Short mmCIF file of C-alpha atoms in Angstrom, two decimals:
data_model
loop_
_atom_site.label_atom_id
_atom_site.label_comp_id
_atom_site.label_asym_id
_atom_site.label_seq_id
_atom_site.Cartn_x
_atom_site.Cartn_y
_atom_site.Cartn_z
CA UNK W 1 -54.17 -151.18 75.24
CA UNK W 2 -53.84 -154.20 77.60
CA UNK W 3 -52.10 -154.10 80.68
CA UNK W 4 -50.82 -156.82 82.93
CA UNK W 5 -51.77 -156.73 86.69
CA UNK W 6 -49.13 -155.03 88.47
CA UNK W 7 -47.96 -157.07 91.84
CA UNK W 8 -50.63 -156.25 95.08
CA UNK W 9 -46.95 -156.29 97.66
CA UNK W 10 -45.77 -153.80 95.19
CA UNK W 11 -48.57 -151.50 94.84
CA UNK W 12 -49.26 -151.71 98.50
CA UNK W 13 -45.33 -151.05 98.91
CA UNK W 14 -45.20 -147.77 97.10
CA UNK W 15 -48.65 -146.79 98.32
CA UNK W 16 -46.73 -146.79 101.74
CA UNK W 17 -44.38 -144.26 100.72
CA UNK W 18 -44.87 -140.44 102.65
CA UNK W 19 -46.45 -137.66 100.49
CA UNK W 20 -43.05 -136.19 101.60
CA UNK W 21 -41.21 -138.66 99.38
CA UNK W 22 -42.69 -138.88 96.30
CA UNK W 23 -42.53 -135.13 95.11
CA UNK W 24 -38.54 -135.39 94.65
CA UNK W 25 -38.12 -132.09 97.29
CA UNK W 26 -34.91 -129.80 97.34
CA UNK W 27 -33.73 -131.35 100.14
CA UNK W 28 -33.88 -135.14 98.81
CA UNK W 29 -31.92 -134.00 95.60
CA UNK W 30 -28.75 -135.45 95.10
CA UNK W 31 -25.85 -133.04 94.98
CA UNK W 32 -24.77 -135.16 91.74
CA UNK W 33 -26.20 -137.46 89.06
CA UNK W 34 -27.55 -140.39 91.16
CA UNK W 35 -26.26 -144.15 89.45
CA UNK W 36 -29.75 -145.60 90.60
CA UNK W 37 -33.59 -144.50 92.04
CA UNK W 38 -36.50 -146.21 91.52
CA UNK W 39 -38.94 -144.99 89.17
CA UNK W 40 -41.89 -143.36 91.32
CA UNK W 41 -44.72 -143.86 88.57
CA UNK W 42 -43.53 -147.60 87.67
CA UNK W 43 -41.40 -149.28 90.72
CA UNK W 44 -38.44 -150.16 88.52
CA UNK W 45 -35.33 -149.66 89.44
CA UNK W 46 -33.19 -147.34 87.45
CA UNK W 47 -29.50 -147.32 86.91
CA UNK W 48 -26.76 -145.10 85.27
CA UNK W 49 -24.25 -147.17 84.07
CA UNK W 50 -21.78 -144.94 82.63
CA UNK W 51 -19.95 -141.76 83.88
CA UNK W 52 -18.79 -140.48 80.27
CA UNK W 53 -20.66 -136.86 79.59
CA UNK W 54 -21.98 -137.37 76.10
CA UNK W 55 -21.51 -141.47 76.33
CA UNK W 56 -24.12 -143.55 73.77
CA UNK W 57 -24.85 -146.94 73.24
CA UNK W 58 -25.52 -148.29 69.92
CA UNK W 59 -28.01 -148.20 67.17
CA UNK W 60 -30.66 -150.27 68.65
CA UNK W 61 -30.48 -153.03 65.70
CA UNK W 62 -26.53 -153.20 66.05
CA UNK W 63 -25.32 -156.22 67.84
CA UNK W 64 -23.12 -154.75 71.08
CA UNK W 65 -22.64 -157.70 72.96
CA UNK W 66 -19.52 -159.86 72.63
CA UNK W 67 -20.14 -163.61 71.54
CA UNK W 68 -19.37 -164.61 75.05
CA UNK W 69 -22.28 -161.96 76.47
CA UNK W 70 -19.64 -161.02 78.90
CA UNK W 71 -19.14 -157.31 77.59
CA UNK W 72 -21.30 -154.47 76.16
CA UNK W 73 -19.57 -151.82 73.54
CA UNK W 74 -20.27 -148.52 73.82
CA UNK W 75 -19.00 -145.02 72.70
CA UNK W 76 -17.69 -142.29 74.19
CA UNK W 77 -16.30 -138.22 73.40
CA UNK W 78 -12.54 -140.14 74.02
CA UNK W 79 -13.20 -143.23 72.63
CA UNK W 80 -14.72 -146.73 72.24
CA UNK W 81 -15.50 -148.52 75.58
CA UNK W 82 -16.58 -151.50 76.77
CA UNK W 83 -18.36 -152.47 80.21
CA UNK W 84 -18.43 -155.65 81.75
CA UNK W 85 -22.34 -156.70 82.17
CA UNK W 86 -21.83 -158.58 85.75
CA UNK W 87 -19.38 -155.90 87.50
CA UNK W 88 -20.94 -153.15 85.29
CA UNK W 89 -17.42 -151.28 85.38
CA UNK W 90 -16.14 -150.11 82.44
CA UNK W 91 -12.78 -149.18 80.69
CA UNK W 92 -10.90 -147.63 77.48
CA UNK W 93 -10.83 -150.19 74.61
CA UNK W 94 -9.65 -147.67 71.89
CA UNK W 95 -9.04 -144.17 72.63
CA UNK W 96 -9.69 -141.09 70.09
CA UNK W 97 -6.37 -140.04 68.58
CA UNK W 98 -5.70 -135.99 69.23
CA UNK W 99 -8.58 -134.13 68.24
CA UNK W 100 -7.36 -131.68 65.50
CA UNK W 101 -7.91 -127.90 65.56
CA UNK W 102 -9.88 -128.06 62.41
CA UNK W 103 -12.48 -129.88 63.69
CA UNK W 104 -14.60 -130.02 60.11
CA UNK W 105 -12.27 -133.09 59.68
CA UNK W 106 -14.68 -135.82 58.52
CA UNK W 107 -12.79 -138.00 60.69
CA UNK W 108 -14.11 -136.51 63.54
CA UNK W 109 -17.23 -136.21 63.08
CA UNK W 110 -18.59 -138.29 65.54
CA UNK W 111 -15.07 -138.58 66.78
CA UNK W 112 -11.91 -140.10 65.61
CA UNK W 113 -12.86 -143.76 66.01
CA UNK W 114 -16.12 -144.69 64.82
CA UNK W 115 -17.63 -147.94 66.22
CA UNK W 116 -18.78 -150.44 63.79
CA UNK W 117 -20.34 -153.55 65.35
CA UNK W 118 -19.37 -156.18 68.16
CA UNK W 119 -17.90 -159.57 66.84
CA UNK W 120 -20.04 -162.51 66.72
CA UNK W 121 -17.11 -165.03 66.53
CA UNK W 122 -14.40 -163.33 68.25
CA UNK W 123 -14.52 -161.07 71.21
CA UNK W 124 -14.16 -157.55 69.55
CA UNK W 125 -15.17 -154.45 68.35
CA UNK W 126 -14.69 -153.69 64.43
CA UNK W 127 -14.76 -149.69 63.89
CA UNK W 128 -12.70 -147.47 61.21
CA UNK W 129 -10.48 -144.33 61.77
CA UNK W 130 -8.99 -142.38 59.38
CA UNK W 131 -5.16 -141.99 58.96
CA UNK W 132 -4.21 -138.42 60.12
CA UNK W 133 -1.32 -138.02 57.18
CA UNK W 134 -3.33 -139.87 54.24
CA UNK W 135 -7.07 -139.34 55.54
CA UNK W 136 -7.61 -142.97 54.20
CA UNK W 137 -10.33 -144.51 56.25
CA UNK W 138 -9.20 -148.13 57.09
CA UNK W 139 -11.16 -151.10 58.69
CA UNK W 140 -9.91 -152.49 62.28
CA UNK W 141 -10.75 -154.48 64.81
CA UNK W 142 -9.74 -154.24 68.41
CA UNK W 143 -9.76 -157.78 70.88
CA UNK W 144 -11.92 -156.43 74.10
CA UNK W 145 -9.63 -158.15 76.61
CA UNK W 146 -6.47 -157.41 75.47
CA UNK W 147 -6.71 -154.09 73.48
CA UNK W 148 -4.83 -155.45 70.78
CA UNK W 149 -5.55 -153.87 67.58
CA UNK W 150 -5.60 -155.47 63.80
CA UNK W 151 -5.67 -153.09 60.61
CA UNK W 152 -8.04 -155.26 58.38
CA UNK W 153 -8.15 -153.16 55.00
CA UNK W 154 -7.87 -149.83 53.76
CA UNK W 155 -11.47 -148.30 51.98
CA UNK W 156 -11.88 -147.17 48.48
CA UNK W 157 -12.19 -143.54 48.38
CA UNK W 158 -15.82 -142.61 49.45
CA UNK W 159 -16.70 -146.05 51.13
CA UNK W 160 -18.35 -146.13 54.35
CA UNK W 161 -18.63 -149.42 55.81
CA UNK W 162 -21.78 -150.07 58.19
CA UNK W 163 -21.75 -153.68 59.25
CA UNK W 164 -19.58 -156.37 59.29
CA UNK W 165 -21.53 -160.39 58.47
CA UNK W 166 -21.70 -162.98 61.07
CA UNK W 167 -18.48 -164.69 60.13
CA UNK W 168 -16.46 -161.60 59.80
CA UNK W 169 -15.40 -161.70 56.60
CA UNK W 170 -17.01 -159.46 55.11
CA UNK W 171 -18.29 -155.33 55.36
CA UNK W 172 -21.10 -153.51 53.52
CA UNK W 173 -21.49 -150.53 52.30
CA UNK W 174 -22.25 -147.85 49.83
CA UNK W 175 -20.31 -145.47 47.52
CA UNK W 176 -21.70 -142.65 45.58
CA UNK W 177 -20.03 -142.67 41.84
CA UNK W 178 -20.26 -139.03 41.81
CA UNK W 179 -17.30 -137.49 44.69
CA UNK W 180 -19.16 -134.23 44.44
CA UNK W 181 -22.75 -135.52 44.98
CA UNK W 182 -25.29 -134.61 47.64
CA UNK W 183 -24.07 -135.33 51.11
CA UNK W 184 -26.73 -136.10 53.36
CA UNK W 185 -25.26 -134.45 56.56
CA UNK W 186 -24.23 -131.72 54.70
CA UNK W 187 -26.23 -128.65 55.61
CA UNK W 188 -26.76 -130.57 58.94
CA UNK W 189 -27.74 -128.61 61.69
CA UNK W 190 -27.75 -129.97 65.41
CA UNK W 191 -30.53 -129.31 67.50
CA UNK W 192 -30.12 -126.28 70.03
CA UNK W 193 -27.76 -127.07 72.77
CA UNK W 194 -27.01 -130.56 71.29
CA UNK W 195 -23.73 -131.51 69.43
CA UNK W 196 -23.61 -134.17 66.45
CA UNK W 197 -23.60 -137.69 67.59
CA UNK W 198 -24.29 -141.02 65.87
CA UNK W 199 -27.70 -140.89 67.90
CA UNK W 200 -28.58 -137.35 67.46
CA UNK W 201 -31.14 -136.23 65.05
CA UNK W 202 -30.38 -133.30 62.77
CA UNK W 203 -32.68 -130.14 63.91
CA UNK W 204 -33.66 -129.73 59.78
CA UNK W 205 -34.22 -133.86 59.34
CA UNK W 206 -37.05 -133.65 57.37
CA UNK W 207 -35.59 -130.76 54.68
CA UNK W 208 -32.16 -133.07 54.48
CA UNK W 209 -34.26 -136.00 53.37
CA UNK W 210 -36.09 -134.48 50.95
CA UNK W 211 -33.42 -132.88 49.54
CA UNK W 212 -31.31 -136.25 49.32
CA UNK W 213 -33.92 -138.60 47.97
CA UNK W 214 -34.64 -136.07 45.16
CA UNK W 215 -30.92 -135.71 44.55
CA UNK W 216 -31.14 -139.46 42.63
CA UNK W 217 -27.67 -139.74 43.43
CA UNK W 218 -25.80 -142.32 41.90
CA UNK W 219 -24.03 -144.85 43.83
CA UNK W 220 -23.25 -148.56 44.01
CA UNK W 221 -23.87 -151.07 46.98
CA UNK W 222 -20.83 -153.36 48.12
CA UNK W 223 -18.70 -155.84 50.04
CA UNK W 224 -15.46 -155.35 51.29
CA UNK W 225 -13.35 -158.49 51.92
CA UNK W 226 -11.50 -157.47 55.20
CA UNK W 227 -8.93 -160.41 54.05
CA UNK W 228 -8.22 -158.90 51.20
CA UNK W 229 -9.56 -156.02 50.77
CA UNK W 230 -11.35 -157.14 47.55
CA UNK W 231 -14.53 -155.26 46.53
CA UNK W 232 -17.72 -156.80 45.17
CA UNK W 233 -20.34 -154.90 43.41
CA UNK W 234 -23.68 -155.39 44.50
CA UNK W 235 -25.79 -153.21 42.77
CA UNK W 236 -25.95 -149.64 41.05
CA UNK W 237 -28.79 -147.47 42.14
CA UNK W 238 -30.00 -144.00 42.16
CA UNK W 239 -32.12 -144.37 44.92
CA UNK W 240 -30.35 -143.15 48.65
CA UNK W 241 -29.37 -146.78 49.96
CA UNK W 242 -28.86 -147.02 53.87
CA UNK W 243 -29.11 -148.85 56.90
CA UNK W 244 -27.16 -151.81 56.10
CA UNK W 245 -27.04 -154.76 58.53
CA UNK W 246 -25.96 -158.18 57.94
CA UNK W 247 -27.73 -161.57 59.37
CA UNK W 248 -26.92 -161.88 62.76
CA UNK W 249 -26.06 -165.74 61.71
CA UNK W 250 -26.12 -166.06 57.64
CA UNK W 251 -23.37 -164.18 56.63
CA UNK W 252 -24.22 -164.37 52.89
CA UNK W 253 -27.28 -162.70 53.90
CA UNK W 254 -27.54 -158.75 53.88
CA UNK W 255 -30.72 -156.20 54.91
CA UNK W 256 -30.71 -152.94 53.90
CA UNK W 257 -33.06 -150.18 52.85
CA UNK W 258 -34.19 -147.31 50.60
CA UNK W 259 -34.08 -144.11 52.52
CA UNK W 260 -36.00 -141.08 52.65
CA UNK W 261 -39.74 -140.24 54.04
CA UNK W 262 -41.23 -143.95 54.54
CA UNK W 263 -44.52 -143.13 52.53
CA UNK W 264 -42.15 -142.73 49.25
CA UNK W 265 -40.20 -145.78 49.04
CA UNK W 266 -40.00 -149.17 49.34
CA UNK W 267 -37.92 -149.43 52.04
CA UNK W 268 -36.95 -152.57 53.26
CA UNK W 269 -34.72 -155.41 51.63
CA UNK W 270 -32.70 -158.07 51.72
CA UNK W 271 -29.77 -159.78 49.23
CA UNK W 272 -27.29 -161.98 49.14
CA UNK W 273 -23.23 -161.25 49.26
CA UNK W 274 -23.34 -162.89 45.46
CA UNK W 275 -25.58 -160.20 44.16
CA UNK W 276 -28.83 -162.21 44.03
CA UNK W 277 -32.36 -162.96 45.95
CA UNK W 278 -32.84 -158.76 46.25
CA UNK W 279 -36.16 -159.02 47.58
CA UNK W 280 -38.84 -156.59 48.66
CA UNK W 281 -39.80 -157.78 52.14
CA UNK W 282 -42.90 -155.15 52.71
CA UNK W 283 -45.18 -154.48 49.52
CA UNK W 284 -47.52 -152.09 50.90
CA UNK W 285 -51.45 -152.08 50.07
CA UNK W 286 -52.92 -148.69 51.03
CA UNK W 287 -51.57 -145.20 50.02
CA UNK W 288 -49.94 -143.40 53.26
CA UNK W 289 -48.50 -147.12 54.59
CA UNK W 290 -45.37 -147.01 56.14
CA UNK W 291 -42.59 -150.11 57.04
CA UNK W 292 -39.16 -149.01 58.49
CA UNK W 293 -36.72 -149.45 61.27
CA UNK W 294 -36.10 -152.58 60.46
CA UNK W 295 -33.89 -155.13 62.43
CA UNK W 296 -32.92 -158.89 62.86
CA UNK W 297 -34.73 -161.51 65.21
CA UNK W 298 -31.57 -162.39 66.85
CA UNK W 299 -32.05 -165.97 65.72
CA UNK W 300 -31.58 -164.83 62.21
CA UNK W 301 -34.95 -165.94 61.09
CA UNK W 302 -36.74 -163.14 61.29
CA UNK W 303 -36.84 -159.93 60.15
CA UNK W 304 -39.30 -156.98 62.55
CA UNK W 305 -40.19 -153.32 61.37
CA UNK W 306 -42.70 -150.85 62.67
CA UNK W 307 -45.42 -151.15 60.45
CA UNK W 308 -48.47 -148.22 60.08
CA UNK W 309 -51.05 -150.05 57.30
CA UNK W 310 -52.35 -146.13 57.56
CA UNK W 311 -49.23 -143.23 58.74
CA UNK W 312 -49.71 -142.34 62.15
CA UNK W 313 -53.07 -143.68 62.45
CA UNK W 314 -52.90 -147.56 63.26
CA UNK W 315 -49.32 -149.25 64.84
CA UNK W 316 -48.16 -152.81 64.16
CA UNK W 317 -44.72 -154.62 65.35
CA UNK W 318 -44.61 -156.80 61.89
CA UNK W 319 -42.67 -159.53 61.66
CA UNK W 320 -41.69 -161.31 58.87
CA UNK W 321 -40.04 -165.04 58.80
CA UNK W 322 -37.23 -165.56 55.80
CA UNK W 323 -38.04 -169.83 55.94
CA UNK W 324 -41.78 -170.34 55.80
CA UNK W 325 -42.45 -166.50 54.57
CA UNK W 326 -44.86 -166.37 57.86
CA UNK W 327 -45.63 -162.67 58.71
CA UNK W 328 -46.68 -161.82 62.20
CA UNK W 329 -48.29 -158.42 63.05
CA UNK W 330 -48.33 -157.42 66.84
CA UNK W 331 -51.02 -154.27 67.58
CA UNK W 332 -50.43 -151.46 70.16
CA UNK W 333 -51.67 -148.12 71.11
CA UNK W 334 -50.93 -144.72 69.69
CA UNK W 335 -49.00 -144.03 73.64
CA UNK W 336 -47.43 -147.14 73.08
CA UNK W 337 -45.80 -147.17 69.71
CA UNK W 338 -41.92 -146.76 69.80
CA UNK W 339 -39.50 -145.47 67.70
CA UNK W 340 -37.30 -147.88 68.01
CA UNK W 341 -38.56 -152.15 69.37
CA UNK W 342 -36.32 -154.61 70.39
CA UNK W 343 -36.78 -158.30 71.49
CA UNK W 344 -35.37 -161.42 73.38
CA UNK W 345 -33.99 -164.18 71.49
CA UNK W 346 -36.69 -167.11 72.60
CA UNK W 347 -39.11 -163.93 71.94
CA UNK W 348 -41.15 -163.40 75.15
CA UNK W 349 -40.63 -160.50 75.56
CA UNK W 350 -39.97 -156.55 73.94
CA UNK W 351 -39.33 -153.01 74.12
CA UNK W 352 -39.48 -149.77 73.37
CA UNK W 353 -38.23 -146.52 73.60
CA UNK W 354 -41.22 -144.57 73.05
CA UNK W 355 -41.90 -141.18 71.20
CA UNK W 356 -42.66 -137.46 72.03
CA UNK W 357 -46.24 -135.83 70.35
CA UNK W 358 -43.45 -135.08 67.44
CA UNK W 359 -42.80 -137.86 66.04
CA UNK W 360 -45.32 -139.91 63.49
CA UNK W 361 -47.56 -140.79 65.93
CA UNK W 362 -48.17 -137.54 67.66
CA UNK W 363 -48.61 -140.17 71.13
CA UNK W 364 -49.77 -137.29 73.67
CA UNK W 365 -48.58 -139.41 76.53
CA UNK W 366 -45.72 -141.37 74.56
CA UNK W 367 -42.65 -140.74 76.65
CA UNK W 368 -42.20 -143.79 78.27
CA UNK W 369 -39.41 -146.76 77.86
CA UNK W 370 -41.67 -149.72 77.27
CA UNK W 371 -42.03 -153.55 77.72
CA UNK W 372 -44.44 -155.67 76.06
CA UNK W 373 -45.34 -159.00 76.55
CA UNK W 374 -46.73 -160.37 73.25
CA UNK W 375 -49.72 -162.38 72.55
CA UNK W 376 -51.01 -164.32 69.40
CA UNK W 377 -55.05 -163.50 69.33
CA UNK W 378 -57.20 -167.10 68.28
CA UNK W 379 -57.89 -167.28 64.73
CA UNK W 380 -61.31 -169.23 64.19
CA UNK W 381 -60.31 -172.62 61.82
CA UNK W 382 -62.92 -171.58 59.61
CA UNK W 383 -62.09 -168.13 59.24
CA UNK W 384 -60.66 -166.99 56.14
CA UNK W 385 -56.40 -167.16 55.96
CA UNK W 386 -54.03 -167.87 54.11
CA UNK W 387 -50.17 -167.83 53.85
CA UNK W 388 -49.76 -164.55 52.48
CA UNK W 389 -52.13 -163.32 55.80
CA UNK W 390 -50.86 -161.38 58.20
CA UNK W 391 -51.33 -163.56 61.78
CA UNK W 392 -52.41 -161.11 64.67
CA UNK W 393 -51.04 -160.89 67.65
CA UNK W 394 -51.37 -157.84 70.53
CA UNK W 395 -48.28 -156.23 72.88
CA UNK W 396 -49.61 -155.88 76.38
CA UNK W 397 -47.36 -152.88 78.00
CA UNK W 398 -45.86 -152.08 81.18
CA UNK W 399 -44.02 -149.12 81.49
CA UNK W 400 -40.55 -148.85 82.90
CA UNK W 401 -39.62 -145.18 82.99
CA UNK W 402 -41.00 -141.81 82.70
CA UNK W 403 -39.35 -140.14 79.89
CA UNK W 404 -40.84 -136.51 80.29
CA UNK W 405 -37.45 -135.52 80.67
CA UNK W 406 -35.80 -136.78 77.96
CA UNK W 407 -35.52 -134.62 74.34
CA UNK W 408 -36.52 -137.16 71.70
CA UNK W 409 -33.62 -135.35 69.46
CA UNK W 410 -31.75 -138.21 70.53
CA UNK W 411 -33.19 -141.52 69.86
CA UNK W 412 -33.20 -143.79 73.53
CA UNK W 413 -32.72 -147.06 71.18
CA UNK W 414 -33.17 -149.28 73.27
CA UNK W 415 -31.22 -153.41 73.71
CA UNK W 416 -32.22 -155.95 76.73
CA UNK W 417 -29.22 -157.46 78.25
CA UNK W 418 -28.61 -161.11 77.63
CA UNK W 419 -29.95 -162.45 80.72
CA UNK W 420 -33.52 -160.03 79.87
CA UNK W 421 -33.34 -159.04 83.40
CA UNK W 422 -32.74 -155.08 82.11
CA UNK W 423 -32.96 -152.93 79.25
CA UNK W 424 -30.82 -150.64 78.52
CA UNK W 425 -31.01 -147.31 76.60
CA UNK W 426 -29.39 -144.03 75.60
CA UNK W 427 -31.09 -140.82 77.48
CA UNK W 428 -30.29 -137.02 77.94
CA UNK W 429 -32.92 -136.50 80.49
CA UNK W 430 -29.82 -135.13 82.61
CA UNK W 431 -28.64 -132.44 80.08
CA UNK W 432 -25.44 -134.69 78.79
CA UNK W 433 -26.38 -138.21 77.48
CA UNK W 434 -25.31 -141.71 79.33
CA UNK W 435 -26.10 -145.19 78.88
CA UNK W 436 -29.45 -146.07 81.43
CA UNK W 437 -31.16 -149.53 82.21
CA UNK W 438 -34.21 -150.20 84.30
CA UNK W 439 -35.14 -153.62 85.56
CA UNK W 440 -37.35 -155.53 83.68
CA UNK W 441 -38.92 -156.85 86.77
CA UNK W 442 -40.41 -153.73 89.60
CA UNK W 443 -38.43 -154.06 92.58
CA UNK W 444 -39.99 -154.90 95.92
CA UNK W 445 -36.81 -154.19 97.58
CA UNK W 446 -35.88 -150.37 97.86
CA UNK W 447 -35.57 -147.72 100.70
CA UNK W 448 -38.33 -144.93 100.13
CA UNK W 449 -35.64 -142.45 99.57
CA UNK W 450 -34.67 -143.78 96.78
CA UNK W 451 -38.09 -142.99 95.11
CA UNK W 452 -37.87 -140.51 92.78
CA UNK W 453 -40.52 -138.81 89.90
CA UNK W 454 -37.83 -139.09 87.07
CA UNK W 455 -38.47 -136.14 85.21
CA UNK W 456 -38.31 -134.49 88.47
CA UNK W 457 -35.29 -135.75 89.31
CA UNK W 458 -33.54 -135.00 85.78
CA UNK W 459 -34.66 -131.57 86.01
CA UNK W 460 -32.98 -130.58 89.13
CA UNK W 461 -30.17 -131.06 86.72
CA UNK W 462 -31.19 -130.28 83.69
CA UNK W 463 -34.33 -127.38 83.78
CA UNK W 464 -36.78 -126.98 81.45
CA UNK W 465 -39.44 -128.37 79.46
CA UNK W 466 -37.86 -130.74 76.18
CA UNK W 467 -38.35 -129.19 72.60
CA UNK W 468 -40.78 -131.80 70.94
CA UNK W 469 -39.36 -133.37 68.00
CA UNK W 470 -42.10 -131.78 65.02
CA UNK W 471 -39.59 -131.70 62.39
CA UNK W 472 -38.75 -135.45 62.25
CA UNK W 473 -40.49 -137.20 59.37
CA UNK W 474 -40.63 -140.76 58.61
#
């Protein structure tokens, strides 16, 4: 682990602070959740950006920034909102229609509109709802300024869509040939005190994957035309396909990956709308490697994934460029391995969310929302390389906030803004979950009482010690 020299005015600044101050006492609590402290173990400044109970931001690889970086989409219990990244207020884009008494309605189960992806040529969100009368899940897409709404296309029977490609013309997605096959989230069951949420990881994960990879389900990969409506076959399989995402600027170019525990399959690929170029991108070596959570440079060219040559031992940011077939591997501690990264565009810098002693690599002080400044370590001319060679590279960490408080059951996934100057993420640390960020830079300017221990802090609100997360398997 390398670790940049913190600032001496900072240091010296929070050194200053009264014993009194830093313990987070009764009387220093706030009466409600505060909207910012800073972070007593790391000087950044925290902030809680929405007021939504139960709020999330997206999947950390799924673009939720509108092509004019003006507005970030987000979901909430009533609906799909969007908040404005200067004035940080936010607003109703498209609300949930009446929640049903029968709420085993697979329309609702994350709610009644399900958020797809932010636009990359128009300033929208895409999402699908099902019709109430017909229960035919359509395609739409709302503008973010106006509220307008456009039906794009109804879905075949089955069809979930997850993406939408960079000139929005096209969705992807899977449907299973067989209506009565193995449903993945079918014996689901939420961890304790936590509802189902498109963040939320199942209490039995680890049984449900199993039990769906050996299902050998059969099921064909597609596009959707949202013009049209015309399908395109892809592929048949009967391996569990997921995690779709298109090129964040090809749009004939899609990623996706073979599901289930990361040590038995091949996970991660990549093919073209047309049906051709499917292409392994990580062959593993050694028995026990693992590749996964995959997502786009946001240049296009590259694709990243958490790589573990050996599970849970060794931990690698790997990153693998589509032109010149360049692969990049970028080493960090067990404490600082993530299970989610994410990066700037021009690269310098990139985060993470961290990872309780439960997850894969059992980090006993893991619980931290991380940046990383990278580094590319000298490689002698004469040593021995080659194309195919992995270049190495180190992350040197700083930590942003102390995640104690946080139940890894939900996933932080963490995004930077445009401008880098925060990153934002998904926590529960308070009991409900909202959408955080914390500076990227430590703040020299703050009034002691605004020095908190986080955990501390979250726990005046939400007692008790986090269930570790023992069950999830990669």
């Amino acid at each position: 682990m390398i670790r940049p020299i913190v600032r001496l005015l900072t240091i010296a600044a929070l050194a200053a602070i009264p014993a009194a101050y830093s313990q987070t006492p009764a009387d220093k609590t706030p009466k409600t959740i505060p909207t910012t402290w800073v972070d007593q173990e790391t000087g950044h400044r925290v902030y809680r950006l929405t007021d939504e109970p139960n709020s999330t931001g997206f999947y950390f690889n799924v673009n939720a920034y509108t092509p004019d970086l003006k507005t970030m989409i987000y979901s909430a219990p009533d609906g799909i909102h969007g908040m404005d990244m200067a004035t940080r207020k936010t607003r109703l884009i498209v609300p949930n229609p009446p929640r049903p008494a029968d709420t085993t309605d697979p329309q609702f189960r994350f709610g009644g509109v399900h958020a797809i992806i932010a636009g990359r040529v128009t300033n929208s969100v895409f999402y699908t709802m099902a019709d109430p009368a017909t229960h035919v899940t359509a395609i739409y897409k709302a503008d973010v300024y106006t509220n307008q709404v456009t039906k794009l296309t109804d879905l075949p029977k089955g069809m979930s869509v997850a993406t939408i490609n960079a000139d929005e013309t096209l969705g992807a997605g899977t449907i299973n040939d067989q209506q009565d096959a193995v449903d993945y989230g079918a014996n689901r069951v939420n961890p304790p005190g936590m509802s189902a949420g498109p963040l939320v990881q199942p209490a039995n994960k680890g049984q449900m994957m199993e039990v769906r990879l050996k299902a050998r389900t059969p099921l064909t990969l597609n596009t959707i035309d949202l013009r049209t409506g015309k399908l395109t076959l892809l592929f048949h399989s009967t391996d569990w396909i997921g995690h779709m995402l298109f090129s964040p600027t090809d749009p004939t170019l899609l990623m996706y990956c073979h599901e289930g525990p990361w040590q038995k399959v091949d996970r991660i690929w990549m093919i073209h709308t047309d049906g051709t170029h499917n292409t392994l991108i990580h062959q593993r070596r050694i028995a026990m490697e693992i590749a996964g959570h995959e997502f786009w440079g946001l240049d296009g060219k590259t694709i990243w994934y958490d790589w573990q040559p050996i599970k849970g031992q060794d931990f690698y940011l790997a990153g693998y460029d589509l032109a010149t077939g360049k692969r990049t591997a970028f080493h960090m501690d067990r404490n600082e391995w993530s299970i989610h990264f994410n990066l700037t565009k021009d690269l310098d810098l990139f985060t993470g969310d961290g990872g309780d002693v439960g997850q894969v690599a059992k980090a006993p002080d893991g619980e931290w929302i991380e940046l990383f400044r990278p580094q590319m370590l000298h490689v002698d001319a004469d040593a021995l390389n080659s194309p195919d060679f992995f270049q190495p590279g180190v992350f040197h960490s700083e930590r942003l906030v102390n995640m104690a408080q946080h139940n890894y059951k939900l996933e932080p996934n963490v995004r930077f803004s445009p401008d880098k100057s925060l990153v934002l993420f998904t926590s529960n640390m308070f009991g409900p979950s909202y959408i955080f960020a914390v500076e990227t830079a430590k703040t020299d300017n703050f009034n002691p009482k605004e020095i908190f221990s986080t955990p501390a802090l979250a726990a005046q609100f939400n007692p008790g010690k986090p269930p570790d997360t023992s069950n999830v398997i990669k």
